[in-house]
Structures are given as C-alpha cells and as structure tokens.
XYZ file of C-alpha atoms in Angstrom:
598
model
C 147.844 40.754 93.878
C 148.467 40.347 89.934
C 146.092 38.106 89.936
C 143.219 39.791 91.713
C 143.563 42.507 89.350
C 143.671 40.390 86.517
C 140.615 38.827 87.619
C 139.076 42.330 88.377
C 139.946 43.493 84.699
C 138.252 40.247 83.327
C 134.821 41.369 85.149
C 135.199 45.018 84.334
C 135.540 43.576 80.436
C 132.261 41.156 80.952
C 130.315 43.880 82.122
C 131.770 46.641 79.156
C 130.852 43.936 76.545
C 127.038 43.681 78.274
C 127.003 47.208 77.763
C 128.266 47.515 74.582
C 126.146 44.398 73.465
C 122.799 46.782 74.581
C 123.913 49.708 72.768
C 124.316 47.449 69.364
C 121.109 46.254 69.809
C 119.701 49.821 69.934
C 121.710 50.708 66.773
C 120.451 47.866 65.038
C 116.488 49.208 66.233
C 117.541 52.751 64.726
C 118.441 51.108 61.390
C 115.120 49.125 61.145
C 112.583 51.609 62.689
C 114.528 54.927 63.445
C 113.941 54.349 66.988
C 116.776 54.175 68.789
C 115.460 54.309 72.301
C 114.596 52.137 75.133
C 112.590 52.304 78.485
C 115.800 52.630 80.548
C 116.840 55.450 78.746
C 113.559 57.220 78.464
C 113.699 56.952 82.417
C 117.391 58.421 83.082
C 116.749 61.130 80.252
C 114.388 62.940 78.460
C 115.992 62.481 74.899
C 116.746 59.187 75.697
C 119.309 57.461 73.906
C 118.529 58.590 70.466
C 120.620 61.696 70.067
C 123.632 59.950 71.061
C 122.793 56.912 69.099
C 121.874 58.793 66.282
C 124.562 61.303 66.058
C 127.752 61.571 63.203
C 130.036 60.183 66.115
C 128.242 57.006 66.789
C 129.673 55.333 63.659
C 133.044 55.010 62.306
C 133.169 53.614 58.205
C 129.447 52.715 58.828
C 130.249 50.684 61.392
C 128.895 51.112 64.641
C 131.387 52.731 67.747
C 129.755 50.010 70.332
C 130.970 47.405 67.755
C 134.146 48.277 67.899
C 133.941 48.774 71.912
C 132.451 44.786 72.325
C 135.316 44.101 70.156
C 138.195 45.812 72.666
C 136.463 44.395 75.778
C 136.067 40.476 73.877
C 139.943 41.322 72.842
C 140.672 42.145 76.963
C 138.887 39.339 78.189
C 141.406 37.305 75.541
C 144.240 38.756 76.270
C 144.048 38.316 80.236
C 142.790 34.969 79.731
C 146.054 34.172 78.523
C 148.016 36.295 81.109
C 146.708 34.243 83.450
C 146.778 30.311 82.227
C 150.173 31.322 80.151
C 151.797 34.331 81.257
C 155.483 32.743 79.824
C 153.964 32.665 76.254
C 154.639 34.872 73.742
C 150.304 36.356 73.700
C 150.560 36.135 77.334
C 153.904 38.387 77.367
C 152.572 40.505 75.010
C 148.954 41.111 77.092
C 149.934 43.374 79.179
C 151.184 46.399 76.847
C 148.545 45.589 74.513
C 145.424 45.709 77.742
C 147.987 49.212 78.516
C 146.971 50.742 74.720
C 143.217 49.748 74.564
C 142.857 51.240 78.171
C 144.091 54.263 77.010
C 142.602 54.467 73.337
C 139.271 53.502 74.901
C 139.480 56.481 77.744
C 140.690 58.902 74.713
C 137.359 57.455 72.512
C 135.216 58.137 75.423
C 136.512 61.955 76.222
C 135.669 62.767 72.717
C 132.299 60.871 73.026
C 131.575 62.789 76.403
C 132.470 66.363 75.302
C 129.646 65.477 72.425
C 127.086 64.801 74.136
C 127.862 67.662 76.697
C 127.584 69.967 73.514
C 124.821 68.051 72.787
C 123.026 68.001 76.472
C 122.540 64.221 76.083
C 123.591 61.943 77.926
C 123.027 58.229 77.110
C 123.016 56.036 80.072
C 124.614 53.500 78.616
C 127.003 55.642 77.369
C 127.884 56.765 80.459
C 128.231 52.773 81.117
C 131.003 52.632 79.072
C 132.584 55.416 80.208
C 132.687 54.315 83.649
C 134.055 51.010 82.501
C 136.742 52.489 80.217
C 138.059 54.577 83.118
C 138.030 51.315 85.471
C 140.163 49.710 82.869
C 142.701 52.693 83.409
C 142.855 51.805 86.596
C 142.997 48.184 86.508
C 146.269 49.532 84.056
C 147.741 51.409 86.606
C 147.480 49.047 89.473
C 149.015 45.875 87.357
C 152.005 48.479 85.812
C 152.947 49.686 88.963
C 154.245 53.693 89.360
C 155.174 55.987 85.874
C 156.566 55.029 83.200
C 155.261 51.700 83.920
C 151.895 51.961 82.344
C 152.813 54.793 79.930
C 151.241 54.122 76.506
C 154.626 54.858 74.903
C 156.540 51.978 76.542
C 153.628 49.620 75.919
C 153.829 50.491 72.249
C 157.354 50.157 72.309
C 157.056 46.397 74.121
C 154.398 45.533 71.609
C 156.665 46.048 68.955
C 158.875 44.543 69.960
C 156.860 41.047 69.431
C 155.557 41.611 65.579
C 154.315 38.133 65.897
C 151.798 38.836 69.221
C 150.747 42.252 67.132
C 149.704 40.850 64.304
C 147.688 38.587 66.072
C 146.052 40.534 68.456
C 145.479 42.991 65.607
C 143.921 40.377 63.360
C 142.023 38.989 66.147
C 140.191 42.684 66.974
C 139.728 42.907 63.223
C 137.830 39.734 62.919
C 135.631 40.452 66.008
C 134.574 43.568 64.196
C 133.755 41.846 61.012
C 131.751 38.993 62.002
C 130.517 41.275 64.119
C 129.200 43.733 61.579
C 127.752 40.564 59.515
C 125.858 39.945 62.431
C 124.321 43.321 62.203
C 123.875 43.582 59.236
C 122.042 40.068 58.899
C 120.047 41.081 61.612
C 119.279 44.477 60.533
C 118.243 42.662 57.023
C 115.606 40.056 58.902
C 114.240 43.703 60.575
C 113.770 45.292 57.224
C 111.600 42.223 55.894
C 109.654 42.185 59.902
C 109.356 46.117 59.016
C 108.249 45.565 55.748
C 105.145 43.248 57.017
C 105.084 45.688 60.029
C 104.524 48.643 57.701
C 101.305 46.553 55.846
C 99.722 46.014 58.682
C 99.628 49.373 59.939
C 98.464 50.709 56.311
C 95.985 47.604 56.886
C 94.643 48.780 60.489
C 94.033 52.503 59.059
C 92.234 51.150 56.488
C 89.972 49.258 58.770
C 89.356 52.754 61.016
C 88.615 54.584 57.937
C 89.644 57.969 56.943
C 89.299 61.287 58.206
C 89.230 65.124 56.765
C 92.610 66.670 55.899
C 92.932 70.179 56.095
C 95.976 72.405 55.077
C 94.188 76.039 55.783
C 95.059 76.354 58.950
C 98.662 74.502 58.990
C 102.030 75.729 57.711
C 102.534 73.519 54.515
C 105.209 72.849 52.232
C 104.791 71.161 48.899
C 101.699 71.545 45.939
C 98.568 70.840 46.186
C 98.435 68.084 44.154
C 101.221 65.725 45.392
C 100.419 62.518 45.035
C 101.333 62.056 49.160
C 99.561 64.464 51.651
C 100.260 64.523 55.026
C 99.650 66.331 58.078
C 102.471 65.751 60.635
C 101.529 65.825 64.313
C 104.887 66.765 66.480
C 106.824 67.735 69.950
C 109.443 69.733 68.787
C 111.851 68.126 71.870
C 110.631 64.823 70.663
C 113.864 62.840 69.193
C 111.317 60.279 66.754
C 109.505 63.615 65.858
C 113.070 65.202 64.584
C 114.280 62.275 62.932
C 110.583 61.438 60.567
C 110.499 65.278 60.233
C 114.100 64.643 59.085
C 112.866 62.021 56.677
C 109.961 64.029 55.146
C 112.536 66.619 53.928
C 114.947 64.372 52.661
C 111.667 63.237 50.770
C 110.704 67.002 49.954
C 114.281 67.491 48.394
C 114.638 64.220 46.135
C 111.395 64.904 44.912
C 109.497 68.297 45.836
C 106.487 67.018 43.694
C 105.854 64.146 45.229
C 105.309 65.358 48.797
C 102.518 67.996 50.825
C 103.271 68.434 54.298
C 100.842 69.942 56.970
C 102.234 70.497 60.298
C 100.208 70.590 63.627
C 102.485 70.717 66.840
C 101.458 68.311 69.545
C 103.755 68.872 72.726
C 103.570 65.880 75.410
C 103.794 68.805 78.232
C 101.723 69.893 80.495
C 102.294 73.156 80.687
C 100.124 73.585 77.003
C 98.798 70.173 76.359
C 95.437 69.619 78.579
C 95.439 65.733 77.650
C 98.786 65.365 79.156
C 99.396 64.419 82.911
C 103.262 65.550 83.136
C 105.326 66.987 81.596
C 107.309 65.059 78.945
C 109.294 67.437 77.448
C 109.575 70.362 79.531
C 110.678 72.845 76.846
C 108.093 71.414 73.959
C 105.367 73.961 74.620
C 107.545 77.201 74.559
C 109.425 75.897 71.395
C 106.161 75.250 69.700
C 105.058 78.858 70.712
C 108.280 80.413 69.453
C 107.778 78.502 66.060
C 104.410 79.977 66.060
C 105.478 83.615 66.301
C 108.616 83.179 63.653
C 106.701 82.025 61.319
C 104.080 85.534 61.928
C 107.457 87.434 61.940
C 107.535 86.382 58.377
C 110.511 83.506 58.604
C 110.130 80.481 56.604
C 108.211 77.808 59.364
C 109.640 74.803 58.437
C 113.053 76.081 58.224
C 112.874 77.414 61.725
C 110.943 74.301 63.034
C 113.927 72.496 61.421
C 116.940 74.733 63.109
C 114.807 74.215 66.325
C 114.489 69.855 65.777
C 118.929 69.916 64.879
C 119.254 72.011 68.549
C 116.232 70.172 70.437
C 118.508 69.294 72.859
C 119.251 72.923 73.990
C 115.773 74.202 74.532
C 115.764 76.032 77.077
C 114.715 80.129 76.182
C 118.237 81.750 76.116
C 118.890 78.700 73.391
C 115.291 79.257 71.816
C 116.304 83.238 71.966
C 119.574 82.338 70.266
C 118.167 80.308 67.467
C 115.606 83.276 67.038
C 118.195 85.945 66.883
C 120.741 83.572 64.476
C 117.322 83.535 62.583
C 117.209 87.625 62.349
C 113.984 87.931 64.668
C 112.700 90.971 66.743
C 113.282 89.395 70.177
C 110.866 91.828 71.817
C 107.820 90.950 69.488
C 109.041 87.394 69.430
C 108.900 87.520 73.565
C 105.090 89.295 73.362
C 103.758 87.286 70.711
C 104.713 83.648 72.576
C 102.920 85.408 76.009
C 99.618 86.485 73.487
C 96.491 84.803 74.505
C 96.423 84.434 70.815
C 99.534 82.171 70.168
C 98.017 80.204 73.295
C 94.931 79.398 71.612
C 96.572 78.490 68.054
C 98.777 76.183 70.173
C 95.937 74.795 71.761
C 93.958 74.335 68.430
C 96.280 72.200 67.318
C 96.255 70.049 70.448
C 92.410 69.608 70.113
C 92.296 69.021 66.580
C 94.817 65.947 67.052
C 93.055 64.820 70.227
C 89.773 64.788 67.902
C 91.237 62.983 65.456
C 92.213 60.424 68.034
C 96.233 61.118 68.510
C 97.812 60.427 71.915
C 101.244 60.173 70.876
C 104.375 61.880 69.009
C 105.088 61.443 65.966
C 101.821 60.745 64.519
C 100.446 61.350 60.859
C 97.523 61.435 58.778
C 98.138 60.116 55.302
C 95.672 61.020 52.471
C 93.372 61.091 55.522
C 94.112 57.600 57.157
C 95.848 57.883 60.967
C 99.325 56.221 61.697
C 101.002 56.483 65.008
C 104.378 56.499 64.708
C 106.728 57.992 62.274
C 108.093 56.353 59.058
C 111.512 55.651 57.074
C 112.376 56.711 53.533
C 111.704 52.844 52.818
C 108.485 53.214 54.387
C 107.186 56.055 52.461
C 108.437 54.163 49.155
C 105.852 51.178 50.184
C 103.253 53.700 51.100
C 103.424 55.229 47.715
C 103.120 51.982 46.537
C 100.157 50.574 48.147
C 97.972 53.816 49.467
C 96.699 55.033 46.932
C 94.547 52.651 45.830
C 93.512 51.384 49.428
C 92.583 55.289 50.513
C 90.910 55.753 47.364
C 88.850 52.441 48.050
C 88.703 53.327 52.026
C 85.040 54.571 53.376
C 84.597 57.107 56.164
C 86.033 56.057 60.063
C 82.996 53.752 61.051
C 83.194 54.862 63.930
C 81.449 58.637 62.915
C 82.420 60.560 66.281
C 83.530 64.048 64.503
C 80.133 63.472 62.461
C 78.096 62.769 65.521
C 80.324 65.712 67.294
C 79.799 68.277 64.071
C 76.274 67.376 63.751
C 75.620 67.905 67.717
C 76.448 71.209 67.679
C 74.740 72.788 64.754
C 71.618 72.185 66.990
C 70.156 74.452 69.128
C 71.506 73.558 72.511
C 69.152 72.530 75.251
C 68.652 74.845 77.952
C 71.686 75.128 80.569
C 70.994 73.325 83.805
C 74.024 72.160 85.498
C 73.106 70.549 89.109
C 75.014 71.313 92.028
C 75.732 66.994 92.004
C 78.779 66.594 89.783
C 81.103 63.592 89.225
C 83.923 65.636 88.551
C 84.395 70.067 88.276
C 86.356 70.986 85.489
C 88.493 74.039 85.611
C 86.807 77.311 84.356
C 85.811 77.258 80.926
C 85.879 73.718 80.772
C 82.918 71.815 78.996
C 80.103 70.519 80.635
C 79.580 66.623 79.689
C 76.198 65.064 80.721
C 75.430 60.942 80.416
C 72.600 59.073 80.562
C 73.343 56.028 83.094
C 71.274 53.212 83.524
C 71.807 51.130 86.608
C 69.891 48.908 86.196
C 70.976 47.879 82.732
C 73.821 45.727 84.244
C 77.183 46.352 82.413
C 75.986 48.049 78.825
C 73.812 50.310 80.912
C 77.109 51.937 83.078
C 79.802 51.846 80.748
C 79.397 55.726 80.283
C 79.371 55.567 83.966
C 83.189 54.042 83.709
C 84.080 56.267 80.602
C 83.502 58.974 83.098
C 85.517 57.520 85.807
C 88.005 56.941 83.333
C 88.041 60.300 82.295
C 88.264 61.436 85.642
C 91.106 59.290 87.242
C 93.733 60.603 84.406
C 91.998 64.307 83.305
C 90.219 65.138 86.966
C 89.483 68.682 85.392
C 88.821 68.386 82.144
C 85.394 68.914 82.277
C 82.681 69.080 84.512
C 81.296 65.542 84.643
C 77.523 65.543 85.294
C 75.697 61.840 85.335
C 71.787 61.309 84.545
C 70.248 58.620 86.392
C 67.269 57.130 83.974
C 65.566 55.141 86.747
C 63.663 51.735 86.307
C 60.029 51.751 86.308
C 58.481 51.775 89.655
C 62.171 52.800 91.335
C 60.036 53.991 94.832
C 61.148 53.113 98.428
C 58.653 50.578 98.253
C 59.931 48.915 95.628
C 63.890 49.196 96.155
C 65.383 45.880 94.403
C 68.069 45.259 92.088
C 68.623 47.749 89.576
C 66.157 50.237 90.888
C 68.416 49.782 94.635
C 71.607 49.947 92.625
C 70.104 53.713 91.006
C 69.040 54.881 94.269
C 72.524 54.472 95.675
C 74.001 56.228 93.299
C 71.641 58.885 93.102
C 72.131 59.558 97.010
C 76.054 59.063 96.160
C 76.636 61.949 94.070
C 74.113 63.850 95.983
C 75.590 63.897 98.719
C 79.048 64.430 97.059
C 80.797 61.273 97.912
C 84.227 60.800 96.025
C 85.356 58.499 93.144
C 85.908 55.582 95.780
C 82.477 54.705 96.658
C 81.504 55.230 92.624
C 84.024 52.733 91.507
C 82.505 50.534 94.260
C 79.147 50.854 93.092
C 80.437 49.440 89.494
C 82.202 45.958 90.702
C 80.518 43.185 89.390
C 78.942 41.452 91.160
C 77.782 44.391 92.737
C 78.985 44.677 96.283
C 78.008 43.329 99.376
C 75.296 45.493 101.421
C 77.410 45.381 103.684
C 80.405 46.641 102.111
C 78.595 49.280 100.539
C 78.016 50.562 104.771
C 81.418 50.314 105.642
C 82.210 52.825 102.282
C 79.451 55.313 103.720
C 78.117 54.789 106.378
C 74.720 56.941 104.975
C 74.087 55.417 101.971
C 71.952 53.174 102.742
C 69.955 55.209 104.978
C 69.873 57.935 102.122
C 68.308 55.446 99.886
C 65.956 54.699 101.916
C 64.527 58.343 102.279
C 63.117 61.134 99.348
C 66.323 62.516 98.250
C 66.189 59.744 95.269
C 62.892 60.257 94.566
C 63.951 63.965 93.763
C 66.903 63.411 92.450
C 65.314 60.915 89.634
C 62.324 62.961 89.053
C 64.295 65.944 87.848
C 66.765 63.483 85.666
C 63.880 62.282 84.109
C 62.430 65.363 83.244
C 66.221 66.532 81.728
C 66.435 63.109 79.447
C 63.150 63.816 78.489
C 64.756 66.356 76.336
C 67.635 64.624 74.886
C 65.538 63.130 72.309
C 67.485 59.796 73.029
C 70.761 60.992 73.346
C 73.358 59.471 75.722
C 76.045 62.126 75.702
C 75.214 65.641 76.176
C 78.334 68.283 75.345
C 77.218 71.857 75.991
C 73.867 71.346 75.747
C 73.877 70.066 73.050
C 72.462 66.358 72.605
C 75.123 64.097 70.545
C 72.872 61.049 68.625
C 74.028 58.355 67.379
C 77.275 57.741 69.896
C 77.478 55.325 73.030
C 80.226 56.859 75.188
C 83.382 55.683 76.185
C 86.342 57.302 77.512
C 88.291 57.909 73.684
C 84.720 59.587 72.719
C 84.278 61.805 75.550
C 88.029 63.129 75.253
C 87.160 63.323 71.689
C 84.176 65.619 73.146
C 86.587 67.509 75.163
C 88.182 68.530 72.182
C 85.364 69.320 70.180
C 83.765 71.257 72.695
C 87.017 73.608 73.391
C 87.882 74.059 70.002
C 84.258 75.759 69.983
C 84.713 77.762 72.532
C 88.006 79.049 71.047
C 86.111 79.946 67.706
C 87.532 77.415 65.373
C 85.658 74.311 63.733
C 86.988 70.731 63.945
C 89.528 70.933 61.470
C 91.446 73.753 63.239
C 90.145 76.932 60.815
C 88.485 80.038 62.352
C 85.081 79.830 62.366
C 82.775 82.355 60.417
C 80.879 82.572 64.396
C 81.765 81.455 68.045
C 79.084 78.036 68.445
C 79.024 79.707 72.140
C-alpha cells in the first residue's frame, strides 16, 4: 500500500511540475511582451491568465511563485525517489516529514493564492491546476501517515529536526532548484528582450511601409501638451487585461516625464452589445464600462483617472461594481444611470468604434503613433526605442498608399447619385445601415469578382451590416442567343439574386473552375432555366443604365460613387464605417460635423 501511494505522489508531483513549468513560461512572456496570456486561458476565462499572472502575489523577492512551486514538486519527486530505492537511509528517513511540510506549506500558499483571485474574480486555469495538485498531495500525506497526529505538520517538523544533516540538504537542494532556476529565466527572458527588440523594428518598419494617417485630439479625452515629442491615440476595451497593463505603461511614462508624452483615448470594446464589427461578445461588461467612462468624464471627473480606477477593478465589472467605482468617485448615480441610456453617449461610443474601424483596427490594444498604426500595446523599453527611431522615420513617412479615407472623404463631398435600391440584394442590413453597391464583372475571370467575394466576405462574418447590392456589367452581346462563358456565368447570377437565392449558390458560382452545369442544377434546380428566359435581359439592362452613372466607379456607398478604390472586404468595412459615422453627424476623424452628409 506504501508503495502505491508513493508511486501515486510521484505522478501527482510530475504533473504539478508540468503545470508549474506552463505558468513560468507565461511569466517569462509577461516580462518580454506584457502578455501574459495563452489560448487555453483565453478559453476557460475571459481575463485569461493575466490578472493572476500579473498581480503583487505572483512573485516573491522578484522571483516568480511557479518557480518556487516546480521547485517543491522537483524536491517531492526527490525525496520519494529515495523513500522508495532507500527508505533505511538517512534522506529516505527523513522524506516523509519533509513531503508532510511541503504538502501543507503548498495547500497554505494556494488558500492565500485562491482567496486573491476570488477578490480578484480571476481565476487562472492553471492556477487552479496547482491547486488541485497541492490538495492531492495532502492527501497522498494523509494516506502514507496514517490517522492524527500522524501527518500533523508539528511532528514532521519535530522529526525533521531531529536529522540536521537530511535538513540541510533538502533545504540546500530546494534552494538550488530555485536559483538555477531563476538563471534560467532570467537568461531566457534576456534572449526575449533582444527577439523583442528586433520584434519592435519591424513593427515600426511595417507602419512605415502602410504610411501614416490623421491624428486628431478634438474629439478624444487627452492628457499631456500639445507639443510632446510622442503623440498617441490609444484604442482600448476597458475589460481588456493588455489594454490595462499598456494603459498602465503610458502613465508610468506620463509621470517620469509629463513632457514627453500626448495621449488620445478612443474606447474600442470587443462586445457586441456596442461594437457592430464584433460577432460575440468578448468582454461582456466592456461596452457599459466604456459608457460609464463617457458620462464621468461629462459629470466633470478627471477621464483618465476614472478610466484608470475602472482598468485596476476590470475584473469586477459588472454595474453594482461600475456604480461603486462611480459613487467612490463622488458621481450623481441618477444622471450617471440616464446619461449611459442617452442615445447620445450611444453614438459617441459608437464614433469611436467607426473611427478605429476606418483607420483599420480590429483588435485591443491598438495605437496610432505620430500617425503610423501598431497593433498591440508596448513596454516602457519599447517606447524608449520608439523615441529613438520614430521620429525621423514618421517625419520621412508619406501618406498610407493605400488612400481609402481619401477615396472615402472625397466620395462623399459629391453629390450623391440618385437613390435606387432594387428589391435583389446580396445581403439586408439592419435599419439605418448603409447601402453598398459593386460593380461585378463575370466575365472578367477572378479580378472581375473579387468585389463579388469582398461582399461575401462581408456577409458571412457582418450579415447586417449593410445592405449589399451587386451590379452586373454584362459582356457585349450577353443575349440568350449568345449565352457562353462569361456572358453564361453573368446571366446566372443575374437570375440568382433575382430570384433571391442564398449565399450557397453565390459562393458556388465563384469556384474556379467554375462549376459543373450540372452541379450548378442540383444547387437550383431553376437556374438554368431562368437564364435561359428575359429576366437577365432586364435585370442587365437596368444595371447598365445605373453604372452608366458611376462615372467608373466600382464601389458605390450612399450614393455616392467612391473613385479610385478596387474593393475588398477591409475597404468595404472601412466603408461601413465611413458611411455611419455620416449618418451620425461626425467626419472621419470622430469631430461633429458643421452638417449631417445625409
């Protein structure tokens, strides 16, 4: 029976030290990139692992708590080892009390690490690894001691001193698993700095190759003059653990050295409650916290010191917490509760969300610097190289080559082209969405449908962002008659939307090479038959007489012909954006417009 639980406790050990060995890693990733976080911790919880990790209680002396946990479970495995190839030797005599004391220190470690991250709500799944391991050991302790006071830590301490020699060696032994260790960390975490170092010149590198973009503080909250020497605008999810800890960073930066630093902020939740460009909801809590930082900062309170109190209790979000922080903060709760529910803190919420989608953001944290986009935040070390290296490259940087807000900005100062919307759509968009017409050529082969798959792509992730209209320009002499390759292909899809056929057959009618005749039946039975007859004809003849007016436009957004762009699926969200922020009344930087552009 000894033996079984011996054996037992040396698995229970191998599988703590696995654990323990995943958690260093993920300490090691905070130190290089701040990003202590992982897929399998994004899945189990929202905050992933990055509270915990991050927190005062994760380190002891600067070294690591999961360092010191691989070094009790290595120190087990030893010490049972020995029980069970020498259990008359002095080590192997002195196992048991000393397995007996890191049983119990590790269950008392890992009741103060639990009631943390219960204050906290955060719970780290491999956290909760260790936990369950620690109280396995306890058991494995009270099945090899037998019934009280057998595995009481007092006797075992008691037994172990009673062997000086064993101690000191056991003691020794833990101490030099933590140090080399450490070095390992800290050798690795020293090889990440130089990889982050190369890491953070090629990212200044690709933003210099997109180009730069307007910066606008108007419309933001800001912090810092005018004429710091590093402007940013900060895109963030307040419930978003990378967004606390760079938003962390920039006033650390702001402190040392006030002068050196402007910071915009634009709030960017990755919910769906708020965030039309997002498919689920993230962070549940992100839009009402960004709302509620909205209205503090009109009660008068300072924005960023809210927006701070808000990131330091992100993990209690939920409104009696974001109530709490607001009355702590001296608020009217009653205005506070109207002003979040206002159509007009809606729309400022949602300006910001369009103005980052136009500038091409997807994710949280993001960042433009001195007008050049990075995804991702940045370390203190990081900003050091920036200041280093951007001005000169930003300064020497030309306009995004790819000019979409230009095309987009240009597009609608036009007069916009009479409204006339078929009853054929690709896709509705909910009400007040925009209205996004492409010219498709089918018989163009690939270059002529790739707004065709923009749209589809569009579609499959944002089904209602806007109604999706396509604009068959037909080959010459596309008649019954003369129904062959491309001008077949265009007839087929002119009889597909017409006669309202989902996204199925349309994806179909894109494979190349182009499917099967045959295939194409067994999709709709009608198709065929349809393209056959006069609904094409009319169909074409009034898509003709539409792109007639487009003055060669592919992309129409609101009537309005946009020159100069070929779509894809990045440009029409971009459109999206454009096109809403519009209809809300502000221009593409986010400030109220002097007029409504609808």
């Amino acid at each position: 029976m000894k033996r079984l639980i011996a054996i037992a406790t040396l698995l229970v050990a191998a599988l703590g030290s696995v654990d323990a060995v995943l958690l260093t890693l993920l300490k090691v990733e905070d130190a290089v990139t701040g990003r202590a976080d992982s897929a399998f911790c994004s899945a189990v919880s929202a905050t992933g692992c990055s509270i915990a990790l991050q927190s005062p209680v994760s380190s002891v002396l600067g070294i690591p708590v999961s360092v010191f946990a691989l070094a009790a479970y290595l120190t087990l495995l030893g010490l049972t080892i020995a029980r069970l190839v020498g259990s008359e030797s002095p080590t192997g005599q002195a196992a048991r009390p000393a397995t007996t004391l890191i049983a119990y220190g590790a269950a008392l470690w890992s009741v103060g690490l639990a009631a943390y991250s219960a204050s906290q709500s955060s719970w780290c799944p491999y956290c909760i690894g260790l936990y369950a391991v620690n109280a396995l050991l306890l058991v494995m302790v009270r099945l090899d001691a037998g019934p009280w006071p057998g595995w009481s830590p007092l006797k075992a301490l008691r037994e172990l001193a009673s062997r000086p020699g064993s101690w000191l060696k056991i003691t020794v032994g833990f101490a030099l698993l933590v140090g080399c260790t450490q070095a390992v960390i800290a050798w690795r975490i020293a090889g990440g700095l130089t990889a982050r170092q190369a890491s953070d010149a090629a990212r200044l590198e690709a933003s210099l190759k997109l180009g730069t973009v307007p910066m606008e503080f108007d419309a933001v909250p800001t912090e810092g003059p005018e004429g710091a020497p590093l402007q940013i605008v900060k895109f963030s999810d307040l419930q978003c653990p990378h967004c606390r800890n760079y938003f962390e960073t920039l006033m650390r930066i702001r402190k040392e050295a006030p002068d050196s630093v402007r910071v915009g902020f634009r709030h960017y939740p990755l919910d769906s409650e708020c965030n039309p460009f997002v498919g689920r909801s993230v962070h549940p809590h992100a839009c009402a916290a960004a709302r509620t930082a909205i209205c503090a900062q009109s009660q008068g309170l300072s924005f960023f010191e809210f927006v701070g109190k808000v990131f330091e209790h992100q993990a209690d979000l939920e409104p009696a917490d974001l109530d709490t922080l607001a009355s702590e903060a001296g608020l009217d709760l009653a205005a506070l509760h109207a002003c979040a529910q206002s159509p007009t803190t809606r729309d400022l919420l949602l300006r910001d969300i369009l103005v980052a989608r136009a500038y091409g953001v997807e994710s949280t944290p993001s960042s433009l610097v001195r007008g050049l986009l990075f995804s991702g935040g940045f370390r203190p070390e990081s900003f050091r190289f920036l200041s280093e290296h951007l001005a000169e490259g930003a300064a020497e940087a030309r306009p995004a080559p790819e000019p979409v807000l230009d095309a987009l900005r240009d597009g609608f100062t036009r007069p916009a082209l009479p409204a006339r919307v078929p009853d054929r759509l690709l896709t509705r968009g909910r009400d007040n969405a925009p209205v996004l017409q492409l010219r498709v050529r089918a018989d163009a082969g690939a270059e002529g449908l790739e707004p065709l798959k923009a749209a589809l792509e569009l579609a499959s992730v944002f089904p209602e962002m806007a109604t999706i209209v396509p604009r068959l320009e037909a080959p010459a002499d596309c008649s019954r008659e003369a129904s062959r390759g491309g001008c077949a292909r265009t007839r087929r899809l002119a009889c597909a939307w017409s006669l309202h056929i989902d996204l199925t057959l349309a994806r179909a009618l894109l494979e190349e090479p182009a499917p099967s005749l045959a295939k194409l039946a067994e999709l709709s039975p009608g198709l065929d038959a349809c393209a056959a007859g006069g609904l094409p004809d009319r169909v074409l003849a009034e898509d003709s007489a539409e792109l007639a007016e487009w003055g060669g436009a592919d992309l129409v957004v609101d009537g309005h012909p946009i020159r100069s762009l070929r779509p894809n699926a990045a440009i029409l969200e971009r459109a999206v954006a454009v096109s809403r922020l519009q209809r809300l009344g502000f221009d593409t930087n986010g400030k109220k417009a002097a007029k409504n552009a609808h």
